[in-house]
CSV table of C-alpha atoms and ligand atoms in Angstrom, one decimal:
chain,number,residue,atom,x,y,z
A,513,MET,CA,13.2,18.7,31.5
A,514,LYS,CA,13.2,16.0,28.4
A,515,GLN,CA,9.9,15.4,26.8
A,516,THR,CA,10.5,11.8,25.4
A,517,THR,CA,8.6,9.4,23.4
A,518,ILE,CA,6.5,6.3,25.2
A,519,LYS,CA,8.7,4.9,22.8
A,520,ASP,CA,12.1,6.8,23.6
A,521,ALA,CA,11.3,6.4,26.8
A,522,LEU,CA,11.2,2.3,26.5
A,523,ALA,CA,14.5,2.1,25.0
A,524,GLY,CA,15.7,3.6,28.8
A,525,ASN,CA,16.3,7.5,26.7
A,526,GLY,CA,16.3,9.4,29.6
A,527,ALA,CA,17.0,6.3,32.6
A,528,ASN,CA,17.0,8.1,36.0
A,529,GLU,CA,15.9,12.1,34.9
A,530,THR,CA,12.7,14.0,35.2
A,531,ILE,CA,11.3,12.9,31.9
A,532,LEU,CA,7.8,14.1,30.0
A,533,ILE,CA,5.1,12.3,28.6
A,534,ARG,CA,1.7,12.5,26.8
A,535,GLY,CA,-0.3,10.5,25.7
A,536,TRP,CA,-3.3,8.6,26.5
A,537,VAL,CA,-4.6,6.3,29.1
A,538,ARG,CA,-4.8,3.0,27.8
A,539,THR,CA,-5.2,1.4,31.0
A,540,ARG,CA,-5.6,2.0,35.0
A,541,ARG,CA,-6.0,-0.1,37.7
A,542,ASP,CA,-5.2,2.1,41.6
A,543,SER,CA,-4.3,-0.1,44.6
A,544,LYS,CA,-5.1,2.1,48.1
A,545,ASP,CA,-2.2,5.0,47.5
A,546,PHE,CA,-1.9,5.4,44.4
A,547,SER,CA,-2.4,4.2,40.8
A,548,PHE,CA,-0.9,2.6,37.8
A,549,LEU,CA,-1.8,4.1,34.9
A,550,ALA,CA,-0.9,2.7,31.0
A,551,ILE,CA,-0.1,5.1,29.0
A,552,ASN,CA,0.3,5.2,25.4
A,553,ASP,CA,1.4,7.7,22.7
A,554,GLY,CA,1.7,5.7,19.1
A,555,SER,CA,5.5,6.2,19.2
A,556,CYS,CA,4.9,2.6,19.5
A,557,LEU,CA,3.5,-0.6,20.1
A,558,ALA,CA,4.3,-0.9,23.4
A,559,ASN,CA,2.5,1.2,26.6
A,560,ILE,CA,4.9,2.6,29.2
A,561,GLN,CA,3.6,1.9,33.2
A,562,ALA,CA,3.6,5.5,35.2
A,563,ILE,CA,3.0,4.8,38.9
A,564,VAL,CA,1.2,8.0,40.4
A,565,ASP,CA,1.1,8.3,43.8
A,566,GLU,CA,-1.4,10.1,46.2
A,567,GLY,CA,-1.1,13.7,46.9
A,568,ILE,CA,1.9,14.4,43.8
A,569,PRO,CA,0.9,17.9,41.7
A,570,GLY,CA,-2.4,16.8,39.7
A,571,SER,CA,-3.2,13.2,41.2
A,572,ASP,CA,-6.7,14.6,42.3
A,573,ASP,CA,-7.8,14.3,38.6
A,574,ILE,CA,-7.2,10.5,39.3
A,575,GLN,CA,-10.7,8.9,39.0
A,576,GLN,CA,-10.6,10.9,35.8
A,577,ALA,CA,-8.2,9.2,34.0
A,578,THR,CA,-9.6,6.4,32.1
A,579,THR,CA,-9.1,4.8,29.2
A,580,GLY,CA,-9.0,7.0,26.0
A,581,ALA,CA,-7.7,10.1,28.7
A,582,SER,CA,-5.0,12.4,27.3
A,583,VAL,CA,-2.1,12.5,29.6
A,584,GLU,CA,1.0,14.9,30.3
A,585,ILE,CA,3.0,13.0,32.7
A,586,THR,CA,6.3,13.4,34.4
A,587,GLY,CA,8.3,11.7,36.7
A,588,LYS,CA,11.3,10.0,37.1
A,589,LEU,CA,12.7,6.3,34.2
A,590,VAL,CA,12.8,4.2,36.0
A,591,GLU,CA,14.3,0.7,36.2
A,592,SER,CA,10.9,-1.6,35.8
A,593,PRO,CA,10.7,-3.8,39.0
A,594,GLY,CA,7.8,-5.7,37.7
A,595,LYS,CA,7.5,-7.6,35.1
A,596,GLY,CA,6.3,-7.0,32.1
A,597,GLN,CA,8.5,-4.1,31.0
A,598,ALA,CA,12.5,-3.7,31.4
A,599,TRP,CA,11.2,0.6,32.6
A,600,GLU,CA,8.4,2.8,33.8
A,601,VAL,CA,7.6,6.5,35.1
A,602,THR,CA,7.4,7.3,38.9
A,603,ALA,CA,4.8,10.7,38.4
A,604,GLU,CA,6.0,13.6,40.1
A,605,SER,CA,2.7,16.1,38.5
A,606,MET,CA,-0.4,14.6,35.8
A,607,THR,CA,-2.4,16.9,33.8
A,608,LEU,CA,-4.8,15.3,32.6
A,609,VAL,CA,-5.5,17.4,30.0
A,610,GLY,CA,-8.5,15.3,28.1
A,611,THR,CA,-11.3,13.2,29.7
A,612,ALA,CA,-13.2,10.2,28.2
A,613,ASP,CA,-16.0,9.0,29.5
A,614,GLU,CA,-17.7,5.5,29.9
A,615,SER,CA,-19.0,5.9,25.8
A,616,TYR,CA,-15.3,5.6,24.8
A,617,PRO,CA,-15.7,3.0,22.3
A,618,LEU,CA,-12.2,1.3,22.6
A,619,GLN,CA,-12.8,0.7,25.8
A,620,LYS,CA,-12.1,-3.4,26.4
A,621,LYS,CA,-9.4,-5.7,23.9
A,622,GLY,CA,-10.0,-7.3,21.1
A,623,HIS,CA,-12.6,-5.3,18.9
A,624,SER,CA,-13.0,-6.8,15.0
A,625,PRO,CA,-12.0,-5.1,12.0
A,626,GLU,CA,-15.3,-4.5,10.9
A,627,PHE,CA,-16.3,-3.2,14.0
A,628,LEU,CA,-13.3,-0.5,14.2
A,629,ARG,CA,-13.8,-0.3,11.0
A,630,GLU,CA,-17.2,2.1,12.0
A,631,ILE,CA,-14.8,3.9,14.0
A,632,ALA,CA,-11.5,5.1,11.8
A,633,HIS,CA,-11.6,7.9,13.4
A,634,LEU,CA,-10.1,6.2,16.3
A,635,ARG,CA,-8.4,2.9,15.2
A,636,PRO,CA,-5.1,4.5,15.1
A,637,ARG,CA,-5.7,3.8,18.1
A,638,SER,CA,-6.0,0.3,18.7
A,639,ASN,CA,-3.3,-1.7,18.8
A,640,LEU,CA,-3.3,-3.2,15.6
A,641,PHE,CA,-4.1,-0.6,13.4
A,642,GLY,CA,-2.0,1.3,15.8
A,643,CYS,CA,0.9,-1.1,14.2
A,644,VAL,CA,-0.7,-1.1,10.4
A,645,PHE,CA,0.0,2.8,9.9
A,646,ARG,CA,3.1,2.7,11.9
A,647,THR,CA,4.7,0.1,9.1
A,648,ARG,CA,2.7,2.1,6.4
A,649,SER,CA,4.6,4.6,6.7
A,650,ARG,CA,8.1,3.1,6.9
A,651,LEU,CA,7.1,1.6,4.6
A,652,ALA,CA,6.9,4.2,2.1
A,653,TYR,CA,10.0,5.5,3.1
A,654,ALA,CA,11.8,2.4,2.6
A,655,ILE,CA,9.8,2.6,-1.2
A,656,HIS,CA,11.6,6.1,-1.1
A,657,GLN,CA,14.8,4.6,0.0
A,658,PHE,CA,15.3,1.6,-2.4
A,659,PHE,CA,15.2,4.2,-5.3
A,660,GLN,CA,16.8,7.3,-4.4
A,661,LYS,CA,19.8,4.3,-3.5
A,662,ARG,CA,19.7,3.8,-7.1
A,663,GLY,CA,19.2,7.1,-8.5
A,664,PHE,CA,15.7,6.8,-9.1
A,665,TYR,CA,13.7,10.3,-9.9
A,666,TYR,CA,11.1,11.4,-7.5
A,667,ILE,CA,8.4,13.4,-10.4
A,668,HIS,CA,5.4,13.6,-9.7
A,669,THR,CA,2.3,13.0,-12.3
A,670,PRO,CA,-1.2,14.8,-11.8
A,671,ILE,CA,-4.5,13.8,-10.5
A,672,ILE,CA,-6.4,15.1,-12.5
A,673,THR,CA,-5.8,14.1,-15.8
A,674,ALA,CA,-6.7,14.0,-19.7
A,675,SER,CA,-5.8,10.0,-21.2
A,676,ASP,CA,-7.0,7.0,-20.0
A,677,CYS,CA,-3.4,4.6,-19.0
A,678,GLU,CA,-5.2,1.5,-18.6
A,679,GLY,CA,-7.6,1.7,-21.0
A,680,ALA,CA,-10.0,0.6,-18.9
A,681,GLY,CA,-12.6,3.0,-18.5
A,682,GLU,CA,-12.5,3.2,-15.3
A,683,MET,CA,-12.2,6.6,-14.2
A,684,PHE,CA,-13.9,9.3,-12.1
A,685,ARG,CA,-14.9,11.8,-14.2
A,686,VAL,CA,-13.7,15.9,-12.2
A,687,THR,CA,-16.6,18.0,-13.7
A,688,THR,CA,-18.2,21.7,-12.3
A,689,LEU,CA,-20.7,21.2,-14.8
A,690,ASP,CA,-24.2,19.8,-13.4
A,691,GLY,CA,-25.7,17.0,-15.5
A,692,LYS,CA,-27.9,18.6,-17.7
A,693,ALA,CA,-25.0,20.9,-18.9
A,694,MET,CA,-22.8,18.0,-19.3
A,695,GLU,CA,-25.6,16.3,-21.2
A,696,ALA,CA,-26.1,19.2,-23.6
A,697,ASP,CA,-22.2,19.2,-23.4
A,698,PRO,CA,-20.4,16.3,-24.6
A,699,GLU,CA,-17.2,17.1,-25.5
A,700,GLY,CA,-17.0,19.8,-22.3
A,701,ARG,CA,-15.9,22.5,-24.2
A,702,THR,CA,-18.2,24.8,-21.2
A,703,ASP,CA,-16.1,22.6,-17.9
A,704,PHE,CA,-13.6,23.7,-16.2
A,705,PHE,CA,-10.3,22.6,-18.6
A,706,GLY,CA,-11.8,22.9,-21.8
A,707,LYS,CA,-12.5,19.6,-22.2
A,708,PRO,CA,-14.1,16.0,-19.6
A,709,THR,CA,-11.2,15.1,-17.4
A,710,HIS,CA,-11.1,12.2,-14.8
A,711,LEU,CA,-8.8,11.0,-11.5
A,712,THR,CA,-5.7,9.3,-13.1
A,713,VAL,CA,-6.0,6.2,-12.6
A,714,SER,CA,-2.6,5.7,-13.1
A,715,GLY,CA,0.8,8.4,-14.0
A,716,GLN,CA,2.3,5.8,-15.7
A,717,LEU,CA,2.1,7.8,-19.8
A,718,GLU,CA,3.6,10.8,-17.7
A,719,GLY,CA,5.4,9.0,-16.2
A,720,GLU,CA,6.9,7.8,-19.3
A,721,THR,CA,8.4,11.5,-20.4
A,722,PHE,CA,9.6,11.8,-18.5
A,723,ALA,CA,12.2,8.4,-18.2
A,724,CYS,CA,12.6,9.2,-21.8
A,725,ALA,CA,14.7,12.6,-20.5
A,726,LEU,CA,15.8,11.5,-16.8
A,727,SER,CA,16.2,7.9,-17.6
A,728,ASN,CA,15.0,6.4,-14.3
A,729,ILE,CA,12.4,8.2,-12.3
A,730,TYR,CA,9.9,6.7,-9.6
A,731,THR,CA,6.3,7.7,-9.0
A,732,PHE,CA,4.5,6.9,-6.2
A,733,GLY,CA,0.6,8.9,-5.0
A,734,PRO,CA,-2.8,8.4,-5.2
A,735,THR,CA,-4.7,6.8,-8.3
A,736,PHE,CA,-8.9,6.1,-8.6
A,737,ARG,CA,-10.8,3.5,-9.9
A,738,ALA,CA,-14.1,3.6,-10.5
A,739,GLU,CA,-14.4,-0.5,-11.1
A,740,ASN,CA,-17.0,-1.9,-9.4
A,741,SER,CA,-15.3,-4.9,-7.2
A,742,HIS,CA,-16.3,-6.1,-3.6
A,743,THR,CA,-13.8,-8.6,-3.4
A,744,THR,CA,-10.7,-7.9,0.4
A,745,ARG,CA,-8.2,-6.4,-2.6
A,746,HIS,CA,-10.3,-2.9,-4.5
A,747,ALA,CA,-10.3,-0.2,-3.7
A,748,SER,CA,-11.8,2.6,-5.4
A,749,GLU,CA,-8.0,5.0,-4.1
A,750,PHE,CA,-5.2,3.3,-3.3
A,751,TRP,CA,-1.9,4.4,-4.1
A,752,MET,CA,0.6,2.8,-6.8
A,753,ILE,CA,4.9,3.4,-7.4
A,754,GLU,CA,5.4,3.2,-10.6
A,755,PRO,CA,8.8,2.8,-11.6
A,756,GLU,CA,10.0,3.9,-14.8
A,757,MET,CA,12.7,3.0,-17.3
A,758,ALA,CA,15.0,4.2,-20.1
A,759,PHE,CA,16.4,1.7,-21.4
A,760,TYR,CA,15.4,-1.5,-19.4
A,761,ASP,CA,14.5,-4.5,-21.0
A,762,LEU,CA,11.2,-7.1,-19.3
A,763,GLU,CA,13.7,-8.7,-17.8
A,764,ALA,CA,15.4,-6.1,-16.2
A,765,ASP,CA,12.1,-4.7,-15.3
A,766,MET,CA,11.2,-8.0,-13.6
A,767,THR,CA,14.2,-8.2,-12.2
A,768,LEU,CA,14.1,-4.7,-10.5
A,769,ALA,CA,10.5,-6.1,-9.8
A,770,GLU,CA,11.4,-8.9,-7.9
A,771,GLU,CA,14.0,-7.1,-5.5
A,772,MET,CA,12.4,-4.6,-5.3
A,773,VAL,CA,9.5,-6.7,-3.5
A,774,ASN,CA,12.4,-8.1,-1.3
A,775,TYR,CA,13.3,-5.3,-0.1
A,776,LEU,CA,11.2,-3.8,0.8
A,777,ILE,CA,10.1,-7.4,3.3
A,778,LYS,CA,13.9,-7.3,4.6
A,779,ASP,CA,13.0,-3.6,5.4
A,780,THR,CA,9.8,-4.9,8.1
A,781,LEU,CA,11.1,-7.7,9.2
A,782,GLU,CA,14.0,-5.0,10.7
A,783,HIS,CA,12.5,-1.7,11.3
A,784,SER,CA,8.8,-3.2,12.0
A,785,ALA,CA,9.8,-5.9,14.2
A,786,GLU,CA,8.1,-4.9,16.8
A,787,ASP,CA,4.2,-4.2,14.7
A,788,LEU,CA,4.9,-7.0,12.6
A,789,GLY,CA,5.1,-9.4,16.2
A,790,LEU,CA,1.3,-8.2,16.9
A,791,PHE,CA,0.8,-8.7,13.8
A,792,GLY,CA,1.7,-12.9,13.5
A,793,LYS,CA,0.8,-13.4,17.3
A,794,PHE,CA,-3.1,-10.9,16.5
A,795,VAL,CA,-3.3,-11.6,12.1
A,796,ASP,CA,-1.3,-14.4,10.8
A,797,LYS,CA,0.2,-16.3,12.5
A,798,GLU,CA,2.9,-17.5,9.4
A,799,LEU,CA,3.5,-14.2,8.8
A,800,ILE,CA,6.7,-14.2,9.9
A,801,SER,CA,7.9,-17.1,8.7
A,802,ARG,CA,6.7,-16.9,5.0
A,803,LEU,CA,8.4,-13.9,5.0
A,804,GLU,CA,11.4,-15.4,5.0
A,805,SER,CA,10.6,-18.0,3.6
A,806,VAL,CA,10.8,-14.9,0.7
A,807,ILE,CA,13.3,-14.5,0.8
A,808,ALA,CA,15.7,-16.8,1.5
A,809,LYS,CA,15.1,-17.8,-2.8
A,810,PRO,CA,14.9,-15.9,-5.8
A,811,PHE,CA,11.5,-15.5,-6.8
A,812,GLU,CA,10.3,-17.7,-9.6
A,813,ARG,CA,9.6,-17.0,-13.0
A,814,ILE,CA,7.2,-18.2,-16.2
A,815,SER,CA,6.0,-17.7,-19.0
A,816,TYR,CA,1.9,-16.8,-19.9
A,817,THR,CA,2.0,-20.0,-21.8
A,818,THR,CA,3.5,-22.4,-19.1
A,819,ALA,CA,1.7,-20.8,-17.2
A,820,ILE,CA,-1.5,-22.0,-18.5
A,821,GLU,CA,-0.4,-25.4,-19.1
A,822,LEU,CA,0.1,-26.1,-15.5
A,823,LEU,CA,-3.4,-24.7,-14.7
A,824,GLU,CA,-4.8,-27.1,-17.0
A,825,LYS,CA,-2.9,-29.9,-15.6
A,826,SER,CA,-3.4,-29.3,-12.0
A,827,GLY,CA,-6.5,-30.9,-12.2
A,828,GLN,CA,-8.5,-28.2,-10.1
A,829,LYS,CA,-11.7,-27.3,-10.4
A,830,PHE,CA,-12.0,-23.1,-11.2
A,831,GLU,CA,-14.7,-21.2,-11.7
A,832,HIS,CA,-12.8,-19.6,-14.7
A,833,PRO,CA,-12.3,-22.1,-17.1
A,834,VAL,CA,-8.6,-21.9,-18.3
A,835,GLU,CA,-7.6,-21.7,-22.2
A,836,TRP,CA,-5.2,-19.9,-23.8
A,837,GLY,CA,-6.6,-16.5,-24.2
A,838,VAL,CA,-8.1,-16.2,-20.6
A,839,ASN,CA,-7.0,-13.2,-18.4
A,840,LEU,CA,-5.6,-15.0,-14.9
A,841,GLN,CA,-8.2,-15.1,-12.3
A,842,THR,CA,-7.7,-14.7,-8.6
A,843,GLU,CA,-8.1,-18.3,-8.3
A,844,HIS,CA,-5.3,-19.1,-10.6
A,845,GLU,CA,-3.5,-16.8,-9.1
A,846,ARG,CA,-3.7,-18.2,-5.4
A,847,PHE,CA,-3.1,-21.3,-6.7
A,848,LEU,CA,0.1,-20.6,-8.6
A,849,THR,CA,1.1,-19.1,-5.5
A,850,GLU,CA,-0.2,-21.1,-2.8
A,851,GLU,CA,-0.5,-24.5,-4.2
A,852,HIS,CA,2.5,-25.0,-7.0
A,853,PHE,CA,5.3,-22.9,-6.4
A,854,LYS,CA,4.7,-21.8,-2.7
A,855,GLY,CA,6.0,-18.6,-2.4
A,856,PRO,CA,6.4,-15.2,-5.2
A,857,VAL,CA,5.8,-16.1,-9.3
A,858,THR,CA,6.0,-14.0,-11.6
A,859,VAL,CA,4.1,-14.7,-14.6
A,860,HIS,CA,5.1,-12.7,-18.1
A,861,ASP,CA,4.2,-12.1,-21.9
A,862,TYR,CA,0.5,-13.0,-21.4
A,863,PRO,CA,-1.6,-12.5,-24.6
A,864,LYS,CA,-1.7,-9.0,-26.7
A,865,THR,CA,-5.0,-9.0,-26.9
A,866,ILE,CA,-5.4,-8.7,-22.6
A,867,LYS,CA,-2.9,-6.6,-22.6
A,868,PRO,CA,-3.6,-2.5,-22.8
A,869,PHE,CA,-2.8,-0.6,-25.9
A,870,TYR,CA,0.8,0.1,-24.7
A,871,MET,CA,3.1,-2.9,-23.9
A,872,ARG,CA,5.6,-4.2,-26.1
A,873,THR,CA,4.8,-6.9,-29.4
A,874,ASN,CA,6.8,-9.5,-28.8
A,875,ASP,CA,8.0,-11.0,-32.2
A,876,ASP,CA,5.8,-13.2,-32.6
A,877,GLY,CA,3.3,-11.4,-33.2
A,878,ARG,CA,0.2,-13.0,-30.4
A,879,THR,CA,2.2,-12.2,-27.0
A,880,ALA,CA,2.7,-9.0,-25.1
A,881,ALA,CA,6.3,-8.1,-22.4
A,882,ALA,CA,4.0,-7.4,-20.0
A,883,MET,CA,4.8,-9.2,-16.0
A,884,ASP,CA,2.3,-8.8,-13.1
A,885,LEU,CA,4.3,-9.7,-9.9
A,886,LEU,CA,2.3,-12.1,-8.3
A,887,VAL,CA,2.4,-12.9,-4.2
A,888,PRO,CA,0.3,-15.8,-2.0
A,889,GLY,CA,-2.3,-14.9,0.2
A,890,ILE,CA,-2.5,-11.9,-2.7
A,891,GLY,CA,-2.3,-13.6,-5.7
A,892,GLU,CA,-1.5,-9.7,-8.5
A,893,ILE,CA,0.7,-7.1,-6.7
A,894,ALA,CA,2.4,-5.9,-9.3
A,895,GLY,CA,2.4,-5.2,-13.1
A,896,GLY,CA,4.2,-4.3,-16.1
A,897,SER,CA,5.6,-4.1,-19.0
A,898,GLN,CA,8.2,-3.3,-21.6
A,899,ARG,CA,6.7,-0.5,-24.0
A,900,GLU,CA,6.1,-0.4,-27.3
A,901,GLU,CA,9.0,1.9,-28.4
A,902,ARG,CA,7.9,1.3,-32.1
A,903,LEU,CA,6.6,4.4,-33.5
A,904,GLU,CA,4.5,2.4,-36.1
A,905,VAL,CA,3.4,-0.7,-34.3
A,906,LEU,CA,2.6,1.8,-31.8
A,907,LEU,CA,0.2,3.4,-33.6
A,908,GLU,CA,-1.8,0.2,-34.7
A,909,ASN,CA,-2.3,-0.9,-31.4
A,910,MET,CA,-3.3,2.8,-30.6
A,911,ALA,CA,-5.9,2.1,-33.5
A,912,ALA,CA,-6.9,-0.9,-32.6
A,913,HIS,CA,-7.4,0.0,-29.1
A,914,ASP,CA,-10.2,2.4,-30.9
A,915,ILE,CA,-7.9,4.9,-28.6
A,916,SER,CA,-7.6,8.6,-31.3
A,917,PRO,CA,-3.8,9.7,-31.6
A,918,ASP,CA,-4.9,12.9,-31.7
A,919,ASP,CA,-5.2,13.2,-27.7
A,920,TYR,CA,-2.6,10.7,-27.1
A,921,ALA,CA,0.0,12.7,-29.7
A,922,TRP,CA,2.7,13.2,-26.9
A,923,TYR,CA,2.3,10.4,-25.9
A,924,ALA,CA,3.9,9.4,-30.0
A,925,ASP,CA,6.0,12.2,-29.7
A,926,LEU,CA,7.9,10.2,-27.5
A,927,ARG,CA,8.4,7.6,-30.5
A,928,ARG,CA,8.7,10.2,-32.4
A,929,TYR,CA,12.7,12.2,-31.2
A,930,GLY,CA,14.8,10.0,-29.4
A,931,SER,CA,12.9,7.1,-29.2
A,932,VAL,CA,15.1,4.3,-27.0
A,933,PRO,CA,13.5,0.6,-25.6
A,934,HIS,CA,12.1,1.5,-21.6
A,935,ALA,CA,10.0,-0.3,-19.5
A,936,GLY,CA,8.2,0.2,-16.5
A,937,PHE,CA,5.7,-1.1,-13.7
A,938,GLY,CA,3.3,-0.3,-10.8
A,939,LEU,CA,3.1,-1.8,-7.3
A,940,GLY,CA,-0.8,-1.4,-5.2
A,941,PHE,CA,0.9,0.1,-2.0
A,942,GLU,CA,-1.6,-1.9,0.0
A,943,ARG,CA,-1.8,-4.8,-1.4
A,944,MET,CA,2.6,-4.9,-0.9
A,945,LEU,CA,1.0,-4.0,2.3
A,946,MET,CA,-1.7,-6.3,2.7
A,947,PHE,CA,0.9,-9.5,2.1
A,948,VAL,CA,4.1,-8.1,4.9
A,949,THR,CA,1.3,-7.7,7.4
A,950,GLY,CA,-1.4,-10.1,6.7
A,951,VAL,CA,-3.8,-8.3,6.6
A,952,ALA,CA,-6.1,-9.7,4.9
A,953,ASN,CA,-8.8,-6.4,3.8
A,954,ILE,CA,-8.0,-3.2,2.0
A,955,ARG,CA,-10.4,-1.6,4.3
A,956,ASP,CA,-7.2,-2.8,7.2
A,957,VAL,CA,-4.3,-0.7,5.6
A,958,ILE,CA,-5.5,2.5,4.0
A,959,PRO,CA,-6.6,4.9,6.5
A,960,PHE,CA,-10.2,5.9,5.3
A,961,PRO,CA,-11.0,3.7,2.8
A,962,ARG,CA,-13.5,4.9,-0.5
A,963,THR,CA,-15.1,0.8,-2.0
A,964,PRO,CA,-17.9,0.8,-4.0
A,965,GLY,CA,-20.8,2.6,-1.9
A,966,ASN,CA,-18.2,3.6,0.8
A,967,ALA,CA,-16.6,7.7,1.4
A,968,GLU,CA,-17.0,7.7,4.9
A,969,PHE,CA,-14.8,10.5,6.6
B,1710,LIG,O1,-2.2,-3.9,-13.0
B,1710,LIG,P1,-2.4,-2.6,-12.9
B,1710,LIG,O2,-3.7,-2.1,-13.5
B,1710,LIG,O3,-1.2,-1.1,-13.7
B,1710,LIG,C1,-0.9,0.1,-14.4
B,1710,LIG,O4,-2.0,0.6,-13.8
B,1710,LIG,C2,-0.2,0.2,-14.6
B,1710,LIG,N1,-0.5,1.5,-15.3
B,1710,LIG,C3,1.4,0.3,-14.2
B,1710,LIG,C4,2.5,0.8,-14.3
B,1710,LIG,O5,3.2,-0.9,-15.3
B,1710,LIG,N2,3.2,1.0,-14.9
B,1710,LIG,O6,-2.3,-2.0,-11.7
B,1710,LIG,C5,-1.1,-1.5,-11.0
B,1710,LIG,C6,-1.3,-2.4,-8.8
B,1710,LIG,C7,-1.4,-3.7,-9.5
B,1710,LIG,O7,-0.4,-5.0,-9.6
B,1710,LIG,C8,-1.6,-4.0,-7.7
B,1710,LIG,O8,-1.2,-3.9,-7.5
B,1710,LIG,C9,-2.6,-2.7,-7.6
B,1710,LIG,O9,-2.0,-1.7,-8.6
B,1710,LIG,N3,-3.6,-2.0,-7.9
B,1710,LIG,C10,-5.2,-2.2,-6.8
B,1710,LIG,N4,-4.5,-1.6,-6.0
B,1710,LIG,C11,-6.3,-1.5,-5.1
B,1710,LIG,N5,-7.7,-2.1,-5.7
B,1710,LIG,C12,-7.1,-1.6,-6.6
B,1710,LIG,N6,-8.8,-1.7,-7.3
B,1710,LIG,C13,-6.6,-1.8,-7.6
B,1710,LIG,N7,-5.6,-1.8,-8.7
B,1710,LIG,C14,-4.3,-2.3,-9.2
B,1711,LIG,MG1,-2.3,-5.7,-13.9
């Protein structure tokens, strides 16, 4: 007998044969001498209906096949005479695998995401979170496909690191020393690695070493930021995709980022259609039309200077005042994408002073070859730059940022030996997932969210 996922069974695979399905009971409805079980195994959003006649092996347990219980059913996959499903299973036997009593929290439909967040160990069994995490899986696969098709190599960069890529100092220290020992040894000489180490905020610097050897690479892994941001778009642990390309300039970098976002939207529309249907119905009514409009036309591109002019001329009252030299805040990014362009926009050539040491200084001396890709509803989804490939300029930038040339000698070596123009960017995986699902809170697109004050499970 063939074990079948519910997804396959609902597609009619195994029609008129006896199949075995396994899953969790969503609902049970009893009739005179039979019961309907709606069973879900997570392979897809839809449940399969099984008709369990009184008297078949295992049917004595039917009263215990309550919401949340796990069951195995063997039976014939037949065309369903009822409405709402094409296929159903006429059970020949039922095995009650695990019971679930009335305390099972997912009794009724329609719990709030906030409630479900508190039961993050059970929320994957809800319709919404099943859809989110199937879409997350597909998105990760699509990311690998996007790069692998283009001949990029996947590089695993370290999670524990002794460098601070973004220079923001928002890092989690990794240590085996206790408080006192750490105080007595600020240099970390007696610490596990003989120096202070942290969880990585970005794999970029290590990624650059591989781009300067394999030409086109990408990383895809977890990153950690100890920033005290309490927003719906910041997590302390999140995943990032960081491509890095030798012989790329900023222009080529922006093009790749835009193509990638485009590709991922198309892939989601095509391959996560059932899950998107639920998001479009219950999470964000405009989701599908927004995604379709985004891929229908090229992304806008403007310089930071033009962005500032647009914001100044907008007549909007912003909480954070706008003038040339300030960093764009979420409210500014959202004005540009939601009000002005009504779609994604890539902003490039930011003031050098607000950007990290590794970005390439432009000929004007006051801007850096930086770019941020902004999307409606979220703001920054990806950020990157052309890297400074001129040794002297890099060393000047490091000095200006108080970065010790000794600690980054290996990074400078890339410019000392066979330096090449190169560029890259980082795409926030959860932010991309928020964009394609319409889910508004980053805590609801990552299995076990870590945010300031919260590291449950
Ligand atoms: O803009 P960020 O800080 O850039 C870098 O880390 C560069 N080293 C990337 C590169 O050039 N290789 O982060 C990149 C992206 C952001 O655009 C955002 O989407 C996401 O990572 N991100 C976060 N996502 C969730 N929670 C946070 N706290 C995030 N911080 C950044
Ligand atoms: Mg950024």
